[in-house]
Amino acid sequence: MPDRILVCVAWPYANGSLHVGQVAGAYLPPDIFARYQRMMGNDVLMVSGSDAHGTPITLTAEQRGEDPEDLVGHYQAEFLDCWDRFGITFDLFTSTHTDNHTEVAQDMFLRLLEKGYVYEDTMHQPFCESDGRFLADRYVGGTCPNCGSSNARGDQCEACGRLLDPQDLLDWRCLLCGAAPVIRATKHMFLKLSAFEDRLAEWIREHEEWRPNVRNSSLASLEAGLVDRPITRDIDWGVPVPVEGYEGKRIYVWFEACIGYLSASVEWAKNRGDEDAWRPYWQEDVPGYYFMGKDNIAFHSIIWPAMLLGYGGLNIPHNVVASEYLNIEGSKLSTSRNWAVWLPDLLERYDPDAIRYVLTAGGPETSDTDFSWEEFVRRNNDELVATYGNLVNRVLALTYRAFEGRVPEPGELDDASRELLEAAAQTLEDVGASLHGCRFRAALGQGMALAQSVNRYLDRKAPWSAARSDLQDAGRTLWTCIGVINCLKTVLYPILPFSSQKVHEMLGLPGTVAEQGWKWSQDDVPPGQEFSRPEPLFVKLDDSVIEEESGRLGVPVQAR
């Protein structure tokens, strides 16, 4: 029987376009993982959606003079378009601004309240006398007390990732008018995180397979001691608090956004016409993999598991797969300074597989990495085009000419051919293990190493010369190469789905790579099979791209 696997993907705020940092860290990795698991025959449910509530939305809407609902609708449509063009295969990408999500979020809130894990207390919160209102955390800015960054927010410092309360900030100010807030008392609901400290520590210590950044930072938070956190805010946009007297408040966005993984699963089930279809993924022995950037680790390894434990009867995460940061041209990505490379722009100008290749090859899996246009062009031209694309083209083009568009008979294989085919079989196994272990850069490296082996084999055998004097020898070489290219198409499919499908079709194979599954045999493309005239898989980029794109960022090329 196939295994069930739940893939939960971080929810992007619907207040701006997606950038390469988000894509490399949170959205491409789960798609690669889900594609592989589906090819293995497993029953995958991959969900996410637009984070539609909270102060990031209202702050942007106020700055633009828009209604929050219109803002969310615009970016929800843009996200869906990007996922389609980029090949991100969500089973459901929804929004937290749905009746279904409100119902599920309020149910969890009330269950935790009933069981004593949510309680009311008085807190002191910044109040802007100029604007006449309490300020939710993202309406407050200032200097981070941990790293000294002057652009820290009232909930978190982007520079160092430290979770904050507005009162922690130095030189704080209202982000709407710039005035210094005052402190006033107000009542809010709190999540009793302290009640889960021991259970969370035991659970995290059991998972030695987690990435070090996730495990170490989570254990460090627990060793420092968990503090109960407020989960309501003085704001009028979001999920209403289902408690009398809280009509002017809303559930804190990070409390209800995490619930989105559950509510999206419930919505997916309803869309299928089976309202209980979500239950096996959440109530049976099914592993849940959660993908995000490192700034969201604590919400997924501490807060969300505590909520699930308190609610009862629901699975806590099996693996929290968090990536580090992707910098841009050597500097930390900053959307506020427009120091970013935006996914909609990339998709307008470059092939999706080229983008997927570069972001996977340089993915920030265990340490910060850097995106540069020089590296983008180099990887595209020297690796994707030269190593893989040209291999496919020259093998199929020569076979098409020398054997009239049919796969040749191999005859008896020599040692070099057998060794290459054995290497292909081993690569299928190795890449599968890497993908299952969420080691996507390693998986890509293993696949490309096989492509390099085929190139070396091809250069030694020189079938273009043999075709003039020993057609059988040329046929043996090309048959072997075609068989290994068919394997490459499979092992690279989760990362390069569009070009892998092109190879599949050029080889004259029916259906799709996804339907074929994670399997390969040297006999999959039989002798005598017709195949189509080959076409280039990828586009070589001119060096002028570096100057053009760097200019859009404002990077002087000569100073790079």
Coordinates of C-alpha atoms in Angstrom, one line a residue:
M1 CA 0.0 0.0 0.0
P2 CA 1.2 3.5 -0.7
D3 CA 2.2 5.7 2.3
R4 CA 0.3 8.8 3.1
I5 CA 2.5 11.9 3.5
L6 CA 1.4 15.4 4.6
V7 CA 3.4 18.3 3.1
C8 CA 2.7 21.7 4.8
V9 CA 4.2 24.8 3.2
A10 CA 4.7 28.2 4.9
W11 CA 2.0 30.7 4.1
P12 CA 3.2 33.9 2.3
Y13 CA 1.7 37.2 3.4
A14 CA -0.6 38.4 0.6
N15 CA 0.9 41.9 0.7
G16 CA 3.6 41.7 -1.9
S17 CA 5.0 39.6 -4.7
L18 CA 7.1 36.5 -4.1
H19 CA 10.9 36.8 -4.2
V20 CA 13.7 34.3 -4.8
G21 CA 14.5 34.0 -1.1
Q22 CA 11.0 32.7 -0.3
V23 CA 11.1 30.4 -3.4
A24 CA 14.5 28.9 -2.7
G25 CA 13.8 28.5 1.1
A26 CA 10.1 27.6 1.4
Y27 CA 8.3 26.8 -1.9
L28 CA 10.6 25.0 -4.3
P29 CA 11.9 22.4 -1.7
P30 CA 8.5 21.0 -0.8
D31 CA 7.5 20.8 -4.4
I32 CA 10.6 18.7 -5.2
F33 CA 9.9 16.6 -2.2
A34 CA 6.2 16.1 -3.1
R35 CA 6.9 15.3 -6.7
Y36 CA 9.4 12.6 -5.7
Q37 CA 6.9 11.1 -3.2
R38 CA 4.1 11.0 -5.7
M39 CA 6.5 9.2 -8.2
M40 CA 7.1 6.7 -5.5
G41 CA 3.4 6.0 -5.5
N42 CA 2.7 7.7 -2.2
D43 CA -0.5 9.5 -1.4
V44 CA 0.7 13.1 -0.9
L45 CA -1.4 16.0 0.4
M46 CA 0.5 19.3 -0.1
V47 CA -1.3 22.4 1.2
S48 CA -0.7 26.1 1.8
G49 CA -2.3 29.4 1.1
S50 CA -2.1 33.2 1.3
D51 CA -1.7 34.5 4.8
A52 CA -4.5 37.1 4.5
H53 CA -4.7 38.5 8.0
G54 CA -2.7 40.5 10.6
T55 CA -0.9 43.7 10.5
P56 CA 1.3 43.0 7.5
I57 CA -1.8 43.1 5.4
T58 CA -3.5 46.1 7.1
L59 CA -0.2 48.1 7.2
T60 CA 0.4 47.6 3.4
A61 CA -3.3 48.3 2.6
E62 CA -3.2 51.6 4.6
Q63 CA 0.0 52.7 3.0
R64 CA -1.5 52.1 -0.4
G65 CA -5.0 53.4 0.4
E66 CA -6.5 50.0 -0.5
D67 CA -9.1 47.8 1.2
P68 CA -7.3 44.8 2.8
E69 CA -9.7 42.3 1.0
D70 CA -8.8 43.8 -2.4
L71 CA -5.1 43.6 -1.5
V72 CA -5.4 39.9 -0.6
G73 CA -7.4 39.1 -3.7
H74 CA -4.8 40.7 -5.9
Y75 CA -1.9 38.8 -4.5
Q76 CA -3.8 35.5 -4.1
A77 CA -4.4 35.6 -7.9
E78 CA -0.7 36.5 -8.5
F79 CA 0.5 33.6 -6.3
L80 CA -1.7 31.1 -8.1
D81 CA -0.4 32.3 -11.5
C82 CA 3.2 32.0 -10.3
W83 CA 2.7 28.5 -8.9
D84 CA 1.2 27.4 -12.3
R85 CA 4.0 28.9 -14.4
F86 CA 6.8 27.7 -12.0
G87 CA 5.4 24.2 -11.6
I88 CA 4.6 24.2 -7.9
T89 CA 2.1 21.4 -7.4
F90 CA -0.1 22.3 -4.4
D91 CA -3.1 20.0 -3.9
L92 CA -4.7 23.2 -2.5
F93 CA -3.4 26.7 -2.2
T94 CA -6.1 28.6 -0.4
S95 CA -6.3 31.6 1.9
T96 CA -6.9 32.3 5.6
H97 CA -9.7 34.7 4.5
T98 CA -12.3 31.9 4.2
D99 CA -15.3 30.9 6.3
N100 CA -13.8 27.4 6.6
H101 CA -10.6 28.7 8.1
T102 CA -12.5 30.9 10.5
E103 CA -14.5 28.0 11.7
V104 CA -11.4 25.7 12.2
A105 CA -9.3 28.4 13.8
Q106 CA -12.1 29.3 16.3
D107 CA -12.7 25.7 17.1
M108 CA -9.0 25.2 18.0
F109 CA -9.1 28.5 20.1
L110 CA -12.1 27.4 22.0
R111 CA -10.8 23.9 22.6
L112 CA -7.6 25.2 24.1
L113 CA -9.5 27.8 26.1
E114 CA -11.8 25.0 27.5
K115 CA -8.8 22.9 28.4
G116 CA -7.0 25.7 30.2
Y117 CA -4.3 26.2 27.7
V118 CA -5.6 29.6 26.7
Y119 CA -6.4 32.1 29.4
E120 CA -7.1 35.8 29.8
D121 CA -4.6 38.2 31.3
T122 CA -3.7 41.9 31.3
M123 CA -0.8 43.0 29.2
H124 CA 0.8 46.4 28.7
Q125 CA 0.8 47.3 25.1
P126 CA 2.0 50.3 23.0
F127 CA -0.7 52.9 22.4
C128 CA -0.3 55.7 19.9
E129 CA -1.9 58.8 21.3
S130 CA -1.6 60.6 18.0
D131 CA -3.6 57.9 16.2
G132 CA -5.8 57.1 19.2
R133 CA -5.3 53.3 19.1
F134 CA -3.4 50.4 20.4
L135 CA -0.6 49.3 18.1
A136 CA -0.3 45.7 17.0
D137 CA 3.3 44.5 17.0
R138 CA 4.0 45.2 13.3
Y139 CA 2.9 48.8 13.7
V140 CA 5.9 49.4 16.0
G141 CA 9.4 49.6 14.8
G142 CA 12.7 50.3 16.5
T143 CA 16.2 49.0 17.3
C144 CA 16.7 45.3 18.1
P145 CA 18.1 44.8 21.6
N146 CA 19.8 41.6 20.4
C147 CA 21.7 42.6 17.3
G148 CA 21.3 46.4 17.1
S149 CA 19.5 46.5 13.8
S150 CA 17.5 49.7 13.4
N151 CA 14.8 48.1 11.3
A152 CA 13.4 45.6 13.8
R153 CA 9.7 45.0 13.9
G154 CA 7.6 44.7 17.1
D155 CA 7.2 40.9 16.5
Q156 CA 10.6 39.9 15.1
C157 CA 13.9 41.2 14.0
E158 CA 14.5 40.3 10.4
A159 CA 18.3 40.8 10.8
C160 CA 18.9 38.2 13.5
G161 CA 15.5 36.3 13.5
R162 CA 14.9 37.0 17.2
L163 CA 11.3 36.9 18.3
L164 CA 10.3 40.1 20.1
D165 CA 7.6 42.0 21.8
P166 CA 7.2 45.6 20.9
Q167 CA 8.3 46.7 24.4
D168 CA 11.7 45.0 23.8
L169 CA 12.6 47.5 21.1
L170 CA 14.9 50.4 21.7
D171 CA 14.0 53.8 20.3
W172 CA 10.6 52.5 19.3
R173 CA 8.1 54.4 17.1
C174 CA 4.7 54.1 15.6
L175 CA 5.2 53.1 12.0
L176 CA 2.1 55.1 10.9
C177 CA 3.0 58.5 12.3
G178 CA 6.5 58.2 13.7
A179 CA 5.5 59.2 17.2
A180 CA 6.8 57.4 20.3
P181 CA 4.0 55.2 21.7
V182 CA 3.0 55.1 25.4
I183 CA 2.2 52.0 27.4
R184 CA -1.4 51.2 28.4
A185 CA -3.0 48.2 30.0
T186 CA -5.3 46.0 27.9
K187 CA -6.8 42.5 28.2
H188 CA -5.8 39.7 25.9
M189 CA -5.8 35.9 25.6
F190 CA -2.6 34.0 26.2
L191 CA -1.3 30.6 25.0
K192 CA 0.1 28.7 27.9
L193 CA 3.3 27.6 26.2
S194 CA 5.0 26.9 29.5
A195 CA 2.8 23.9 30.0
F196 CA 4.4 22.1 27.0
E197 CA 8.0 22.7 27.6
D198 CA 9.0 19.2 28.8
R199 CA 6.9 17.4 26.1
L200 CA 8.4 19.5 23.3
A201 CA 11.9 19.0 24.5
E202 CA 11.5 15.2 24.6
W203 CA 9.9 15.2 21.1
I204 CA 12.6 17.4 19.6
R205 CA 15.5 15.4 21.1
E206 CA 14.0 12.2 19.4
H207 CA 14.4 13.8 16.0
E208 CA 18.1 13.6 15.3
E209 CA 17.5 13.6 11.6
W210 CA 16.3 17.2 11.6
R211 CA 18.5 19.8 10.1
P212 CA 20.9 21.2 12.7
N213 CA 19.6 24.8 12.4
V214 CA 16.1 23.6 13.3
R215 CA 17.0 21.2 16.1
N216 CA 19.6 23.5 17.7
S217 CA 17.6 26.7 17.7
S218 CA 14.5 24.9 19.0
L219 CA 16.3 23.2 21.8
A220 CA 18.0 26.6 22.7
S221 CA 14.5 28.2 23.0
L222 CA 13.4 25.4 25.3
E223 CA 16.5 25.6 27.4
A224 CA 15.9 29.3 27.8
G225 CA 12.4 28.6 29.1
L226 CA 9.1 29.1 27.3
V227 CA 7.0 32.1 28.1
D228 CA 3.3 32.3 27.6
R229 CA 2.5 34.4 24.6
P230 CA -0.5 36.6 23.8
I231 CA -2.6 35.3 20.9
T232 CA -5.1 38.1 20.4
R233 CA -4.5 41.6 19.0
D234 CA -6.2 45.0 19.0
I235 CA -7.0 45.0 15.3
D236 CA -10.2 44.8 13.3
W237 CA -8.9 42.6 10.4
G238 CA -8.7 38.9 10.9
V239 CA -10.4 36.0 12.6
P240 CA -12.8 37.2 15.3
V241 CA -12.1 36.1 18.9
P242 CA -15.2 33.9 19.8
V243 CA -15.4 35.3 23.3
E244 CA -17.8 37.9 24.7
G245 CA -16.1 41.3 25.3
Y246 CA -13.5 40.7 22.5
E247 CA -15.5 42.1 19.6
G248 CA -12.8 44.7 18.8
K249 CA -10.0 42.2 18.8
R250 CA -8.8 39.5 16.5
I251 CA -6.9 36.2 16.9
Y252 CA -3.2 36.8 16.5
V253 CA -2.2 36.1 12.9
W254 CA 0.6 33.7 13.8
F255 CA -1.7 31.6 16.0
E256 CA -4.4 31.3 13.3
A257 CA -2.1 31.1 10.3
C258 CA -0.5 27.9 11.6
I259 CA -4.0 26.5 11.9
G260 CA -4.2 27.1 8.2
Y261 CA -2.4 23.8 7.6
L262 CA -5.3 22.0 9.2
S263 CA -8.1 24.2 7.8
A264 CA -6.6 23.8 4.3
S265 CA -6.7 20.1 4.7
V266 CA -10.3 20.3 5.8
E267 CA -11.1 22.5 2.8
W268 CA -9.4 20.1 0.4
A269 CA -11.5 17.3 1.8
K270 CA -14.7 19.3 1.3
N271 CA -13.7 20.1 -2.3
R272 CA -13.4 16.4 -2.9
G273 CA -16.9 15.7 -1.6
D274 CA -15.6 13.7 1.3
E275 CA -15.6 15.8 4.4
D276 CA -13.6 13.2 6.4
A277 CA -10.8 12.8 3.8
W278 CA -8.5 15.0 5.8
R279 CA -8.6 12.8 8.9
P280 CA -6.1 10.1 7.9
Y281 CA -3.4 12.8 7.3
W282 CA -3.9 14.3 10.8
Q283 CA -5.2 11.5 13.0
E284 CA -3.4 8.3 11.7
D285 CA 0.3 7.5 11.7
V286 CA 1.1 9.8 8.8
P287 CA 4.3 11.9 8.7
G288 CA 3.9 15.6 8.3
Y289 CA 6.7 17.6 6.7
Y290 CA 6.7 21.3 7.2
F291 CA 8.8 23.6 4.9
M292 CA 9.7 27.2 5.7
G293 CA 12.5 29.8 6.1
K294 CA 14.6 29.9 9.3
D295 CA 12.8 33.0 10.6
N296 CA 9.7 30.8 11.1
I297 CA 11.3 27.9 12.9
A298 CA 9.9 28.7 16.4
F299 CA 6.4 28.9 15.1
H300 CA 6.6 25.4 13.6
S301 CA 8.8 23.6 16.2
I302 CA 7.4 25.3 19.4
I303 CA 4.1 27.2 19.0
W304 CA 2.2 25.0 16.5
P305 CA 3.2 21.7 18.1
A306 CA 2.1 23.1 21.5
M307 CA -1.2 24.0 20.0
L308 CA -1.6 20.5 18.5
L309 CA -0.7 18.8 21.8
G310 CA -3.1 21.0 23.7
Y311 CA -5.9 20.3 21.3
G312 CA -5.3 16.6 21.3
G313 CA -5.9 13.9 18.7
L314 CA -3.9 15.5 16.0
N315 CA -0.4 14.7 14.6
I316 CA 2.5 17.0 15.5
P317 CA 5.1 17.6 12.8
H318 CA 7.4 14.7 11.8
N319 CA 10.0 17.0 10.2
V320 CA 10.5 20.7 10.3
V321 CA 12.5 21.5 7.2
A322 CA 13.7 25.1 7.5
S323 CA 16.2 26.7 5.1
E324 CA 18.6 29.5 5.9
Y325 CA 18.6 32.8 4.0
L326 CA 19.3 33.5 0.4
N327 CA 21.2 36.7 0.0
I328 CA 21.2 38.9 -3.1
E329 CA 24.6 39.9 -4.6
G330 CA 26.3 39.5 -1.3
S331 CA 23.8 41.5 0.7
K332 CA 20.8 40.5 2.9
L333 CA 17.6 40.5 0.9
S334 CA 15.3 43.4 1.9
T335 CA 11.8 43.8 0.4
S336 CA 11.5 47.2 2.1
R337 CA 14.5 48.5 0.1
N338 CA 13.4 46.6 -3.0
W339 CA 16.6 44.6 -2.7
A340 CA 15.1 41.4 -4.1
V341 CA 14.6 39.4 -7.3
W342 CA 10.9 38.9 -7.8
L343 CA 9.5 35.6 -9.1
P344 CA 6.9 37.2 -11.5
D345 CA 9.8 39.1 -13.2
L346 CA 11.9 36.0 -13.4
L347 CA 9.1 33.9 -15.0
E348 CA 8.6 36.6 -17.6
R349 CA 12.2 36.4 -18.8
Y350 CA 13.6 32.9 -18.1
D351 CA 12.5 29.3 -18.4
P352 CA 11.1 27.9 -15.1
D353 CA 13.5 24.9 -15.1
A354 CA 16.5 27.2 -15.4
I355 CA 15.2 29.1 -12.3
R356 CA 14.5 25.8 -10.5
Y357 CA 17.9 24.5 -11.3
V358 CA 19.9 27.6 -10.1
L359 CA 17.8 27.9 -6.9
T360 CA 18.2 24.3 -6.1
A361 CA 22.0 24.1 -6.9
G362 CA 22.5 27.2 -4.7
G363 CA 19.8 26.5 -2.2
P364 CA 20.3 27.7 1.4
E365 CA 19.6 24.3 3.0
T366 CA 22.0 24.4 5.9
S367 CA 23.7 27.8 5.6
D368 CA 23.1 31.2 4.0
T369 CA 23.9 31.3 0.3
D370 CA 24.1 34.0 -2.3
F371 CA 22.2 34.6 -5.5
S372 CA 24.0 36.6 -8.1
W373 CA 23.3 37.2 -11.8
E374 CA 26.8 36.2 -12.7
E375 CA 26.2 32.8 -11.0
F376 CA 22.8 32.5 -12.5
V377 CA 24.2 32.8 -16.0
R378 CA 27.2 30.6 -15.2
R379 CA 25.1 27.7 -13.8
N380 CA 22.6 27.9 -16.6
N381 CA 25.3 27.9 -19.4
D382 CA 28.1 25.8 -17.9
E383 CA 26.0 23.2 -16.0
L384 CA 22.4 23.0 -17.2
V385 CA 23.1 23.7 -20.9
A386 CA 26.6 22.3 -21.4
T387 CA 26.5 19.3 -19.1
Y388 CA 22.9 18.1 -19.5
G389 CA 21.1 19.9 -22.4
N390 CA 23.9 19.4 -24.9
L391 CA 24.3 15.8 -23.9
V392 CA 20.6 15.1 -24.7
N393 CA 20.7 17.0 -27.9
R394 CA 23.9 15.5 -29.4
V395 CA 23.0 11.9 -28.5
L396 CA 19.5 12.2 -29.9
A397 CA 20.5 14.3 -32.9
L398 CA 23.2 11.8 -33.9
T399 CA 20.9 8.8 -33.4
Y400 CA 18.2 10.6 -35.4
R401 CA 20.6 11.1 -38.4
A402 CA 22.5 7.8 -38.2
F403 CA 19.6 5.5 -37.5
E404 CA 16.7 7.2 -39.2
G405 CA 14.9 8.3 -36.0
R406 CA 14.9 4.9 -34.4
V407 CA 16.6 3.6 -31.3
P408 CA 19.4 1.3 -32.5
E409 CA 20.1 -2.3 -31.6
P410 CA 22.9 -2.5 -29.0
G411 CA 24.2 -6.0 -29.6
E412 CA 26.5 -7.3 -26.9
L413 CA 27.5 -4.7 -24.4
D414 CA 31.1 -4.0 -23.5
D415 CA 32.3 -3.4 -19.9
A416 CA 32.2 0.4 -20.2
S417 CA 28.5 0.3 -21.3
R418 CA 27.5 -2.1 -18.6
E419 CA 29.3 0.0 -15.9
L420 CA 27.5 3.2 -17.1
L421 CA 24.1 1.4 -16.9
E422 CA 24.9 0.1 -13.4
A423 CA 25.9 3.7 -12.4
A424 CA 22.5 4.8 -13.6
A425 CA 20.7 2.3 -11.5
Q426 CA 22.7 3.3 -8.5
T427 CA 22.0 7.0 -9.1
L428 CA 18.3 6.3 -9.1
E429 CA 18.6 4.8 -5.7
D430 CA 21.0 7.5 -4.4
V431 CA 18.9 10.4 -5.6
G432 CA 15.8 8.9 -4.1
A433 CA 17.4 8.6 -0.7
S434 CA 18.6 12.2 -0.9
L435 CA 15.2 13.5 -1.9
H436 CA 13.4 11.5 0.8
G437 CA 15.9 13.0 3.3
C438 CA 15.2 16.5 2.0
R439 CA 18.8 16.9 0.7
F440 CA 17.9 18.5 -2.5
R441 CA 21.3 20.0 -3.5
A442 CA 22.8 16.6 -3.0
A443 CA 20.2 15.0 -5.2
L444 CA 20.8 17.5 -8.0
G445 CA 24.5 16.9 -7.6
Q446 CA 24.1 13.2 -7.9
G447 CA 22.0 13.5 -11.0
M448 CA 24.4 15.9 -12.7
A449 CA 27.3 13.6 -11.8
L450 CA 25.7 10.9 -13.8
A451 CA 25.2 13.3 -16.7
Q452 CA 29.0 14.1 -16.5
S453 CA 29.7 10.3 -16.6
V454 CA 27.6 9.9 -19.8
N455 CA 29.5 12.8 -21.4
R456 CA 32.9 11.2 -20.6
Y457 CA 31.7 7.9 -21.9
L458 CA 30.4 9.5 -25.1
D459 CA 33.7 11.4 -25.7
R460 CA 35.7 8.1 -25.2
K461 CA 33.4 6.2 -27.6
A462 CA 33.1 8.9 -30.2
P463 CA 30.0 7.4 -31.9
W464 CA 30.1 10.2 -34.5
S465 CA 33.3 8.7 -35.9
A466 CA 32.2 5.1 -35.4
A467 CA 29.0 5.8 -37.4
R468 CA 31.2 6.1 -40.5
S469 CA 33.1 2.8 -40.0
D470 CA 31.4 0.6 -37.4
L471 CA 27.7 1.3 -37.2
Q472 CA 27.0 -1.5 -34.7
D473 CA 29.5 0.0 -32.3
A474 CA 28.0 3.4 -32.7
G475 CA 24.5 1.9 -32.1
R476 CA 25.7 0.2 -28.9
T477 CA 27.1 3.5 -27.6
L478 CA 24.0 5.5 -28.5
W479 CA 21.6 2.9 -27.2
T480 CA 23.5 3.0 -23.8
C481 CA 23.4 6.8 -23.7
I482 CA 19.7 6.9 -24.6
G483 CA 19.0 4.4 -21.7
V484 CA 20.9 6.6 -19.2
I485 CA 19.3 9.8 -20.5
N486 CA 16.0 8.1 -19.8
C487 CA 17.2 7.6 -16.2
L488 CA 18.4 11.2 -16.0
K489 CA 15.0 12.3 -17.1
T490 CA 13.5 10.4 -14.1
V491 CA 16.0 11.4 -11.4
L492 CA 15.9 15.1 -12.4
Y493 CA 12.1 15.3 -12.9
P494 CA 11.3 16.5 -9.3
I495 CA 13.7 19.4 -9.8
L496 CA 13.3 19.9 -13.6
P497 CA 9.8 18.8 -14.4
F498 CA 9.3 20.7 -17.7
S499 CA 12.4 19.6 -19.4
S500 CA 12.1 16.1 -18.1
Q501 CA 8.7 15.8 -19.7
K502 CA 10.2 17.1 -23.0
V503 CA 12.9 14.4 -22.9
H504 CA 10.2 11.8 -22.2
E505 CA 8.3 12.9 -25.3
M506 CA 11.3 13.1 -27.5
L507 CA 12.1 9.5 -26.6
G508 CA 8.7 8.6 -27.9
L509 CA 7.5 7.4 -24.5
P510 CA 3.7 7.5 -23.7
G511 CA 2.1 9.4 -20.9
T512 CA 4.1 11.5 -18.4
V513 CA 7.2 11.1 -16.3
A514 CA 5.0 11.4 -13.2
E515 CA 2.8 8.5 -14.3
Q516 CA 5.9 6.4 -15.1
G517 CA 6.9 6.7 -11.5
W518 CA 10.3 6.4 -9.7
K519 CA 11.6 3.4 -11.6
W520 CA 14.0 2.8 -14.5
S521 CA 15.2 -0.1 -16.6
Q522 CA 17.8 0.0 -19.4
D523 CA 15.2 -1.7 -21.6
D524 CA 12.5 1.1 -21.1
V525 CA 13.3 2.5 -24.6
P526 CA 13.4 -0.6 -26.8
P527 CA 15.5 -0.9 -30.0
G528 CA 13.5 0.1 -33.1
Q529 CA 11.3 2.6 -31.2
E530 CA 10.7 5.8 -33.2
F531 CA 11.5 9.1 -31.5
S532 CA 10.9 12.7 -32.6
R533 CA 13.4 15.1 -34.0
P534 CA 15.3 16.5 -31.0
E535 CA 15.0 20.1 -29.9
P536 CA 17.2 22.1 -27.5
L537 CA 16.1 21.6 -23.9
F538 CA 17.5 24.9 -22.6
V539 CA 18.5 28.4 -23.8
K540 CA 22.1 29.6 -23.4
L541 CA 22.1 33.0 -21.9
D542 CA 24.3 35.9 -23.2
D543 CA 26.7 37.5 -20.8
S544 CA 24.8 40.7 -21.4
V545 CA 22.1 39.3 -19.0
I546 CA 24.5 39.9 -16.1
E547 CA 24.7 43.6 -16.8
E548 CA 21.1 44.0 -17.7
E549 CA 19.8 42.3 -14.6
S550 CA 22.4 43.8 -12.3
G551 CA 21.3 47.2 -13.6
R552 CA 17.8 46.5 -12.5
L553 CA 19.0 45.8 -9.0
G554 CA 21.3 48.9 -9.1
V555 CA 24.6 46.8 -8.9
P556 CA 27.5 48.4 -10.8
V557 CA 28.9 45.5 -12.8
Q558 CA 32.5 46.7 -12.8
A559 CA 32.5 46.8 -9.0
R560 CA 31.3 43.2 -8.6

